[in-house]
Tab-separated table of C-alpha atoms in Angstrom:
chain	number	residue	atom	x	y	z
U	546	UNK	CA	18.359	18.389	23.735
U	547	UNK	CA	18.074	17.209	20.148
U	548	UNK	CA	14.813	17.604	18.261
U	549	UNK	CA	15.350	14.451	16.183
U	550	UNK	CA	15.748	10.720	16.770
U	551	UNK	CA	17.099	8.299	14.166
U	552	UNK	CA	15.549	4.836	14.575
U	553	UNK	CA	17.957	2.153	13.353
U	554	UNK	CA	16.942	-1.515	13.186
U	555	UNK	CA	19.834	-3.919	12.774
U	556	UNK	CA	20.792	-7.520	13.407
U	557	UNK	CA	24.142	-6.276	14.745
U	558	UNK	CA	24.844	-3.790	17.555
U	559	UNK	CA	24.244	-0.220	16.369
U	560	UNK	CA	27.377	1.936	16.667
U	561	UNK	CA	26.220	4.842	14.503
U	562	UNK	CA	26.904	8.318	15.902
U	563	UNK	CA	25.136	11.385	14.494
U	564	UNK	CA	26.066	14.616	16.291
U	565	UNK	CA	22.939	16.629	17.024
U	566	UNK	CA	20.653	13.602	16.544
U	567	UNK	CA	19.743	10.917	19.054
U	568	UNK	CA	20.275	7.395	17.696
U	569	UNK	CA	17.817	4.758	18.899
U	570	UNK	CA	19.415	1.432	18.013
U	571	UNK	CA	17.245	-1.684	18.074
U	572	UNK	CA	19.170	-4.933	17.702
U	573	UNK	CA	17.007	-7.804	16.506
U	574	UNK	CA	17.107	-10.539	13.877
U	575	UNK	CA	14.133	-9.959	11.577
U	576	UNK	CA	13.025	-13.091	9.757
U	577	UNK	CA	9.826	-11.864	8.114
U	578	UNK	CA	7.909	-8.763	7.141
U	579	UNK	CA	5.729	-9.346	10.189
U	580	UNK	CA	8.808	-9.147	12.448
U	581	UNK	CA	9.887	-5.921	10.741
U	582	UNK	CA	6.421	-4.388	11.139
U	583	UNK	CA	6.318	-5.237	14.840
U	584	UNK	CA	9.884	-4.019	15.476
U	585	UNK	CA	9.213	-0.677	13.783
U	586	UNK	CA	6.140	-0.045	15.936
U	587	UNK	CA	7.939	-1.072	19.134
U	588	UNK	CA	10.844	1.264	18.387
U	589	UNK	CA	8.573	4.180	17.497
U	590	UNK	CA	6.851	3.900	20.877
U	591	UNK	CA	10.213	4.529	22.623
U	592	UNK	CA	10.986	7.841	20.887
U	593	UNK	CA	10.973	10.891	23.177
U	594	UNK	CA	12.088	13.706	20.862
U	595	UNK	CA	9.585	15.887	18.948
U	596	UNK	CA	10.595	14.398	15.565
U	597	UNK	CA	11.952	11.075	14.369
U	598	UNK	CA	12.820	9.091	11.254
U	599	UNK	CA	13.795	5.537	10.337
U	600	UNK	CA	17.293	4.993	8.983
U	601	UNK	CA	18.548	1.770	7.401
U	602	UNK	CA	21.768	0.473	8.936
U	603	UNK	CA	23.455	0.530	5.517
U	604	UNK	CA	22.378	4.070	4.573
U	605	UNK	CA	24.328	7.281	5.020
U	606	UNK	CA	23.226	10.848	5.602
U	607	UNK	CA	24.784	13.813	3.748
U	608	UNK	CA	27.257	16.011	5.577
U	609	UNK	CA	24.651	18.770	5.923
U	610	UNK	CA	22.027	16.455	7.432
U	611	UNK	CA	21.256	18.885	10.277
U	612	UNK	CA	20.249	21.593	7.818
U	613	UNK	CA	18.167	19.047	5.861
U	614	UNK	CA	16.344	18.018	9.032
U	615	UNK	CA	15.804	21.658	9.969
U	616	UNK	CA	14.322	22.283	6.522
U	617	UNK	CA	11.950	19.335	7.003
U	618	UNK	CA	10.858	20.736	10.363
U	619	UNK	CA	10.259	24.173	8.843
U	620	UNK	CA	8.146	22.716	6.024
U	621	UNK	CA	6.022	20.712	8.459
U	622	UNK	CA	5.390	23.788	10.583
U	623	UNK	CA	4.588	25.982	7.580
U	624	UNK	CA	2.161	23.499	6.035
U	625	UNK	CA	0.684	22.182	9.275
U	626	UNK	CA	1.443	18.552	8.406
U	627	UNK	CA	3.056	15.819	10.557
U	628	UNK	CA	5.422	14.462	7.885
U	629	UNK	CA	8.108	15.579	5.434
U	630	UNK	CA	10.437	13.601	3.189
U	631	UNK	CA	13.689	14.270	1.360
U	632	UNK	CA	15.291	13.502	-1.948
U	633	UNK	CA	17.322	10.327	-2.294
U	634	UNK	CA	20.920	10.358	-3.534
U	635	UNK	CA	22.086	7.200	-5.309
U	636	UNK	CA	25.853	6.713	-5.274
U	637	UNK	CA	27.660	4.082	-7.335
U	638	UNK	CA	31.441	3.678	-7.726
U	639	UNK	CA	32.730	5.449	-10.812
U	640	UNK	CA	29.436	7.223	-11.487
U	641	UNK	CA	28.022	10.620	-10.666
U	642	UNK	CA	25.512	10.955	-7.868
U	643	UNK	CA	21.901	10.645	-8.957
U	644	UNK	CA	19.234	12.577	-7.114
U	645	UNK	CA	15.806	10.985	-7.105
U	646	UNK	CA	12.867	13.075	-5.987
U	647	UNK	CA	9.204	12.226	-5.651
U	648	UNK	CA	6.319	14.569	-6.401
U	649	UNK	CA	4.371	16.560	-3.839
U	650	UNK	CA	2.699	14.168	-1.437
U	651	UNK	CA	-0.652	12.813	-2.601
U	652	UNK	CA	-2.692	10.062	-0.921
U	653	UNK	CA	-3.797	8.448	-4.185
U	654	UNK	CA	-0.277	8.365	-5.636
U	655	UNK	CA	1.111	7.027	-2.379
U	656	UNK	CA	-1.487	4.220	-2.436
U	657	UNK	CA	-0.247	2.957	-5.812
U	658	UNK	CA	3.446	3.579	-5.094
U	659	UNK	CA	4.063	3.283	-1.341
U	660	UNK	CA	7.765	2.478	-1.736
U	661	UNK	CA	8.432	5.862	-3.330
U	662	UNK	CA	8.667	7.257	0.210
U	663	UNK	CA	11.349	4.927	1.515
U	664	UNK	CA	14.440	7.014	2.159
U	665	UNK	CA	14.329	9.734	4.819
U	666	UNK	CA	10.791	10.414	6.038
U	667	UNK	CA	10.713	12.771	9.013
U	668	UNK	CA	7.669	12.385	11.264
U	669	UNK	CA	6.231	14.403	14.101
U	670	UNK	CA	6.525	11.902	16.934
U	671	UNK	CA	3.258	12.281	18.856
U	672	UNK	CA	0.906	11.988	15.822
U	673	UNK	CA	2.987	9.083	14.497
U	674	UNK	CA	2.734	7.234	17.810
U	675	UNK	CA	-1.024	7.827	17.958
U	676	UNK	CA	-1.480	6.355	14.476
U	677	UNK	CA	0.838	3.436	15.254
U	678	UNK	CA	-1.211	2.451	18.293
U	679	UNK	CA	-4.194	1.865	16.016
U	680	UNK	CA	-2.350	-0.277	13.461
U	681	UNK	CA	-3.107	-4.020	13.530
U	682	UNK	CA	-0.448	-6.611	14.290
U	683	UNK	CA	-0.145	-9.892	12.431
U	684	UNK	CA	-1.464	-12.783	14.579
U	685	UNK	CA	1.322	-15.266	15.408
U	686	UNK	CA	1.220	-18.467	13.411
U	687	UNK	CA	-0.841	-16.980	10.584
U	688	UNK	CA	-0.188	-18.689	7.254
U	689	UNK	CA	-0.956	-17.787	3.668
U	690	UNK	CA	-1.900	-20.236	0.960
U	691	UNK	CA	-0.414	-19.792	-2.495
U	692	UNK	CA	-2.355	-21.170	-5.467
U	693	UNK	CA	-1.072	-21.532	-9.022
U	694	UNK	CA	-2.151	-23.111	-12.268
U	695	UNK	CA	-0.111	-25.655	-14.122
U	696	UNK	CA	1.421	-24.771	-17.511
U	697	UNK	CA	-1.408	-23.477	-19.729
U	698	UNK	CA	-3.843	-24.533	-17.013
U	699	UNK	CA	-6.993	-22.834	-15.776
U	700	UNK	CA	-7.567	-24.497	-12.391
U	701	UNK	CA	-5.774	-23.062	-9.363
U	702	UNK	CA	-4.167	-25.694	-7.125
U	703	UNK	CA	-2.428	-25.074	-3.814
U	704	UNK	CA	1.313	-24.845	-4.356
U	705	UNK	CA	2.706	-23.645	-1.037
U	706	UNK	CA	1.867	-22.729	2.559
U	707	UNK	CA	3.930	-19.760	3.762
U	708	UNK	CA	4.154	-17.873	7.019
U	709	UNK	CA	2.560	-14.443	6.793
U	710	UNK	CA	5.234	-11.971	5.748
U	711	UNK	CA	7.720	-14.764	5.056
U	712	UNK	CA	9.096	-16.174	1.829
U	713	UNK	CA	8.613	-19.421	-0.050
U	714	UNK	CA	10.312	-20.917	-3.100
U	715	UNK	CA	8.153	-22.782	-5.614
U	716	UNK	CA	10.310	-24.798	-7.991
U	717	UNK	CA	7.794	-27.024	-9.780
U	718	UNK	CA	4.051	-26.889	-10.119
U	719	UNK	CA	1.916	-29.963	-10.641
U	720	UNK	CA	-1.882	-30.089	-10.602
U	721	UNK	CA	-1.923	-32.199	-7.456
U	722	UNK	CA	-2.638	-29.666	-4.700
U	723	UNK	CA	-6.038	-28.836	-3.290
U	724	UNK	CA	-8.222	-26.666	-5.503
U	725	UNK	CA	-8.716	-23.028	-4.491
U	726	UNK	CA	-12.153	-22.792	-2.914
U	727	UNK	CA	-12.327	-19.001	-2.946
U	728	UNK	CA	-11.949	-18.359	-6.679
U	729	UNK	CA	-14.659	-16.045	-7.966
U	730	UNK	CA	-15.827	-15.041	-4.494
U	731	UNK	CA	-15.982	-11.520	-3.063
U	732	UNK	CA	-16.075	-10.042	0.453
U	733	UNK	CA	-19.558	-10.066	1.916
U	734	UNK	CA	-20.948	-6.565	1.201
U	735	UNK	CA	-21.670	-4.247	4.100
U	736	UNK	CA	-25.305	-3.476	4.774
U	737	UNK	CA	-27.938	-2.311	7.242
U	738	UNK	CA	-28.929	-5.664	8.786
U	739	UNK	CA	-26.538	-8.478	9.735
U	740	UNK	CA	-27.711	-11.902	10.920
U	741	UNK	CA	-26.251	-15.400	11.278
U	742	UNK	CA	-28.203	-18.453	10.152
U	743	UNK	CA	-26.893	-22.007	10.334
U	744	UNK	CA	-23.424	-21.808	8.742
U	745	UNK	CA	-23.961	-18.583	6.787
U	746	UNK	CA	-23.844	-14.852	7.434
U	747	UNK	CA	-26.785	-12.847	6.063
U	748	UNK	CA	-26.497	-9.163	5.168
U	749	UNK	CA	-29.339	-6.946	3.923
U	750	UNK	CA	-28.337	-3.995	1.777
U	751	UNK	CA	-31.146	-1.993	0.228
U	752	UNK	CA	-33.293	-4.328	-1.869
U	753	UNK	CA	-30.801	-7.220	-1.803
U	754	UNK	CA	-30.171	-9.917	0.810
U	755	UNK	CA	-26.642	-11.311	0.463
U	756	UNK	CA	-25.606	-14.556	2.098
U	757	UNK	CA	-22.096	-15.917	2.592
U	758	UNK	CA	-20.658	-19.259	1.639
U	759	UNK	CA	-21.260	-22.061	4.125
U	760	UNK	CA	-18.683	-21.903	6.949
U	761	UNK	CA	-17.064	-18.853	5.284
U	762	UNK	CA	-18.888	-15.866	6.805
U	763	UNK	CA	-16.762	-13.210	5.091
U	764	UNK	CA	-17.048	-14.495	1.504
U	765	UNK	CA	-20.008	-14.361	-0.879
U	766	UNK	CA	-20.740	-15.542	-4.409
U	767	UNK	CA	-21.446	-12.432	-6.541
U	768	UNK	CA	-23.308	-14.531	-9.120
U	769	UNK	CA	-25.637	-16.651	-6.988
U	770	UNK	CA	-25.178	-15.616	-3.357
U	771	UNK	CA	-28.062	-13.169	-3.015
U	772	UNK	CA	-31.853	-12.748	-3.128
U	773	UNK	CA	-33.300	-9.571	-4.699
U	774	UNK	CA	-36.602	-8.001	-3.634
U	775	UNK	CA	-38.777	-5.274	-5.155
U	776	UNK	CA	-38.726	-3.161	-1.968
U	777	UNK	CA	-36.130	-2.222	0.660
U	778	UNK	CA	-35.519	-4.926	3.262
U	779	UNK	CA	-36.695	-3.905	6.738
U	780	UNK	CA	-36.250	-7.191	8.632
U	781	UNK	CA	-34.191	-10.384	8.505
U	782	UNK	CA	-35.043	-12.772	11.346
U	783	UNK	CA	-33.715	-16.360	11.426
U	784	UNK	CA	-36.061	-18.775	13.167
U	785	UNK	CA	-35.226	-22.461	13.544
U	786	UNK	CA	-34.299	-23.883	10.158
U	787	UNK	CA	-35.704	-20.949	8.187
U	788	UNK	CA	-35.607	-17.169	7.838
U	789	UNK	CA	-38.310	-14.484	7.829
U	790	UNK	CA	-37.581	-11.537	5.526
U	791	UNK	CA	-39.683	-8.367	5.251
U	792	UNK	CA	-39.406	-6.246	2.102
U	793	UNK	CA	-42.716	-4.610	1.204
U	794	UNK	CA	-44.264	-7.940	2.162
U	795	UNK	CA	-43.167	-10.634	4.598
U	796	UNK	CA	-41.620	-13.854	3.264
U	797	UNK	CA	-40.591	-17.178	4.742
U	798	UNK	CA	-37.582	-19.157	3.498
U	799	UNK	CA	-37.714	-22.732	4.783
U	800	UNK	CA	-34.234	-24.256	5.025
U	801	UNK	CA	-30.950	-23.046	3.557
U	802	UNK	CA	-31.229	-19.796	1.598
U	803	UNK	CA	-29.326	-21.189	-1.369
U	804	UNK	CA	-32.071	-23.755	-2.101
U	805	UNK	CA	-35.135	-22.518	-0.186
U	806	UNK	CA	-38.334	-21.389	-1.906
U	807	UNK	CA	-39.673	-17.928	-1.104
U	808	UNK	CA	-43.173	-18.060	0.402
U	809	UNK	CA	-45.223	-14.928	1.020
U	810	UNK	CA	-46.827	-15.117	4.477
U	811	UNK	CA	-48.045	-11.529	5.028
U	812	UNK	CA	-49.049	-8.813	2.544
U	813	UNK	CA	-47.162	-6.144	4.530
U	814	UNK	CA	-43.665	-5.810	5.962
U	815	UNK	CA	-42.131	-5.142	9.382
U	816	UNK	CA	-41.033	-1.901	10.977
U	817	UNK	CA	-37.214	-1.665	10.971
U	818	UNK	CA	-35.490	-2.643	14.192
U	819	UNK	CA	-38.544	-4.299	15.746
U	820	UNK	CA	-37.759	-8.003	15.339
U	821	UNK	CA	-36.684	-10.111	18.300
U	822	UNK	CA	-36.841	-13.678	19.556
U	823	UNK	CA	-38.024	-15.378	22.723
U	824	UNK	CA	-35.032	-15.519	25.119
U	825	UNK	CA	-35.905	-19.051	26.266
U	826	UNK	CA	-37.354	-20.365	23.020
U	827	UNK	CA	-35.432	-19.146	19.946
U	828	UNK	CA	-37.965	-20.831	17.655
U	829	UNK	CA	-40.524	-18.173	18.607
U	830	UNK	CA	-39.982	-14.706	17.152
U	831	UNK	CA	-41.995	-11.509	17.032
U	832	UNK	CA	-41.881	-8.098	15.402
U	833	UNK	CA	-43.952	-4.934	14.999
U	834	UNK	CA	-45.752	-4.145	11.764
U	835	UNK	CA	-48.000	-1.305	10.642
U	836	UNK	CA	-50.921	-3.563	11.583
U	837	UNK	CA	-49.683	-4.466	15.049
U	838	UNK	CA	-47.560	-7.116	16.720
U	839	UNK	CA	-46.777	-10.321	14.782
U	840	UNK	CA	-45.765	-13.610	16.405
U	841	UNK	CA	-44.213	-16.435	14.358
U	842	UNK	CA	-42.660	-19.863	14.810
U	843	UNK	CA	-40.059	-22.039	13.098
U	844	UNK	CA	-42.639	-23.763	10.878
U	845	UNK	CA	-43.423	-20.609	8.923
U	846	UNK	CA	-46.689	-20.101	10.829
U	847	UNK	CA	-47.472	-16.645	12.162
U	848	UNK	CA	-50.289	-14.586	13.605
U	849	UNK	CA	-50.927	-10.880	14.001
U	850	UNK	CA	-52.216	-10.742	17.558
U	851	UNK	CA	-53.591	-7.185	17.295
U	852	UNK	CA	-54.762	-6.806	13.712
U	853	UNK	CA	-58.486	-6.987	14.579
U	854	UNK	CA	-58.224	-4.672	17.574
U	855	UNK	CA	-55.571	-2.105	16.689
U	856	UNK	CA	-54.571	-0.099	13.633
U	857	UNK	CA	-51.336	1.912	13.638
U	858	UNK	CA	-50.880	4.542	10.953
U	859	UNK	CA	-47.290	4.818	9.788
U	860	UNK	CA	-44.242	4.552	12.008
U	861	UNK	CA	-40.606	4.773	10.926
U	862	UNK	CA	-39.010	2.310	13.335
U	863	UNK	CA	-39.998	0.202	16.326
U	864	UNK	CA	-38.507	-1.819	19.171
U	865	UNK	CA	-39.867	-4.832	21.057
U	866	UNK	CA	-38.917	-6.802	24.140
U	867	UNK	CA	-40.353	-9.628	26.230
U	868	UNK	CA	-41.101	-9.080	29.926
U	869	UNK	CA	-41.903	-11.810	32.438
U	870	UNK	CA	-43.613	-10.707	35.630
U	871	UNK	CA	-46.014	-12.357	38.054
U	872	UNK	CA	-46.109	-15.557	36.039
U	873	UNK	CA	-47.196	-13.688	32.898
U	874	UNK	CA	-45.306	-12.824	29.738
U	875	UNK	CA	-45.802	-9.521	27.960
U	876	UNK	CA	-44.369	-8.398	24.632
U	877	UNK	CA	-43.972	-4.621	24.719
U	878	UNK	CA	-43.540	-2.625	21.521
U	879	UNK	CA	-42.624	1.037	21.053
U	880	UNK	CA	-43.061	2.749	17.691
U	881	UNK	CA	-41.147	5.822	16.553
U	882	UNK	CA	-43.193	8.580	14.858
U	883	UNK	CA	-46.491	6.677	14.749
U	884	UNK	CA	-49.741	8.084	13.450
U	885	UNK	CA	-53.054	7.784	15.220
U	886	UNK	CA	-53.626	4.411	16.890
U	887	UNK	CA	-57.268	3.359	16.742
U	888	UNK	CA	-58.477	0.624	19.093
U	889	UNK	CA	-61.760	-1.237	18.710
U	890	UNK	CA	-63.758	-1.546	21.965
U	891	UNK	CA	-65.948	-4.685	22.056
U	892	UNK	CA	-67.165	-4.526	25.691
U	893	UNK	CA	-66.678	-2.605	28.924
U	894	UNK	CA	-67.339	-2.933	32.634
U	895	UNK	CA	-66.759	-1.100	35.912
U	896	UNK	CA	-64.024	-2.567	38.085
U	897	UNK	CA	-62.362	-1.897	41.401
U	898	UNK	CA	-58.799	-2.947	42.102
U	899	UNK	CA	-57.967	-3.886	45.660
U	900	UNK	CA	-54.283	-4.175	46.605
U	901	UNK	CA	-53.267	-6.261	49.620
């Protein structure tokens, strides 16, 4: 049994014979880069030998290809890596052969010059198949928009709509297409808290609350699309038409974040992870603070229901949930690493509970 499989993609039937190597021919007309990507992954999944490599249908292997493949296998075993690659020989009529070799493999160099490894790359099959199963496929029907300026222009107008991985020819460019709406925008930064409000995505990262463009949840304006605070953000809780934000203190933003005024509503913030909303009334929210449980509504009005009766020292995080039982509703809060909780007793009485 051969140790190697040559994967050959071709629009015509594959008749290549390589003694000592299994040839896996895949006949398919590839009309785009997306088709090529999908065909390569499908073919790789069918390989059953320990090693494999892709071979273009118009390429040739040297006469000593078996010794070259054996050398690749030996290098992979010696270095404990799942891939090895060979030199490329360029042959032109009337000219001497030219050998082209790349440097020792390096991730950073490969990132800036991925096509340098394009001739004979020998892979260990099982690791390659495992990686391939995690690669994304291009959704069918996906299109890309191409924007260009006119001669000596500065405004980007849409020039072409092309299928993802396909090709398009732009012959003339007039400033008549739709303007590019994403110029100057950046991906919404990753953060610790992610919330959706109206048509925007909100993301808290450290002291900064970023918000996306309207109806574009993955894009943010790096110049104006954020609100900075003087303390780390511990809570972002949308409520009705506004948003409560806790960062050292608790603030209320009435309306859209891009135009809303920041109003301070409490002189202290919330414990991280403690905010929640009423499951049947999303315009009622609650969270745990260092001074007890806070309840708020969509008008920016709130009340600490325990501040006069309970004092909690410290606490790193908290969690809350609403329980309905026996016609009553209870908000239950649990605090991680709290200090001493002191309750104020106003009155007491003896009682006997009788269960029927």
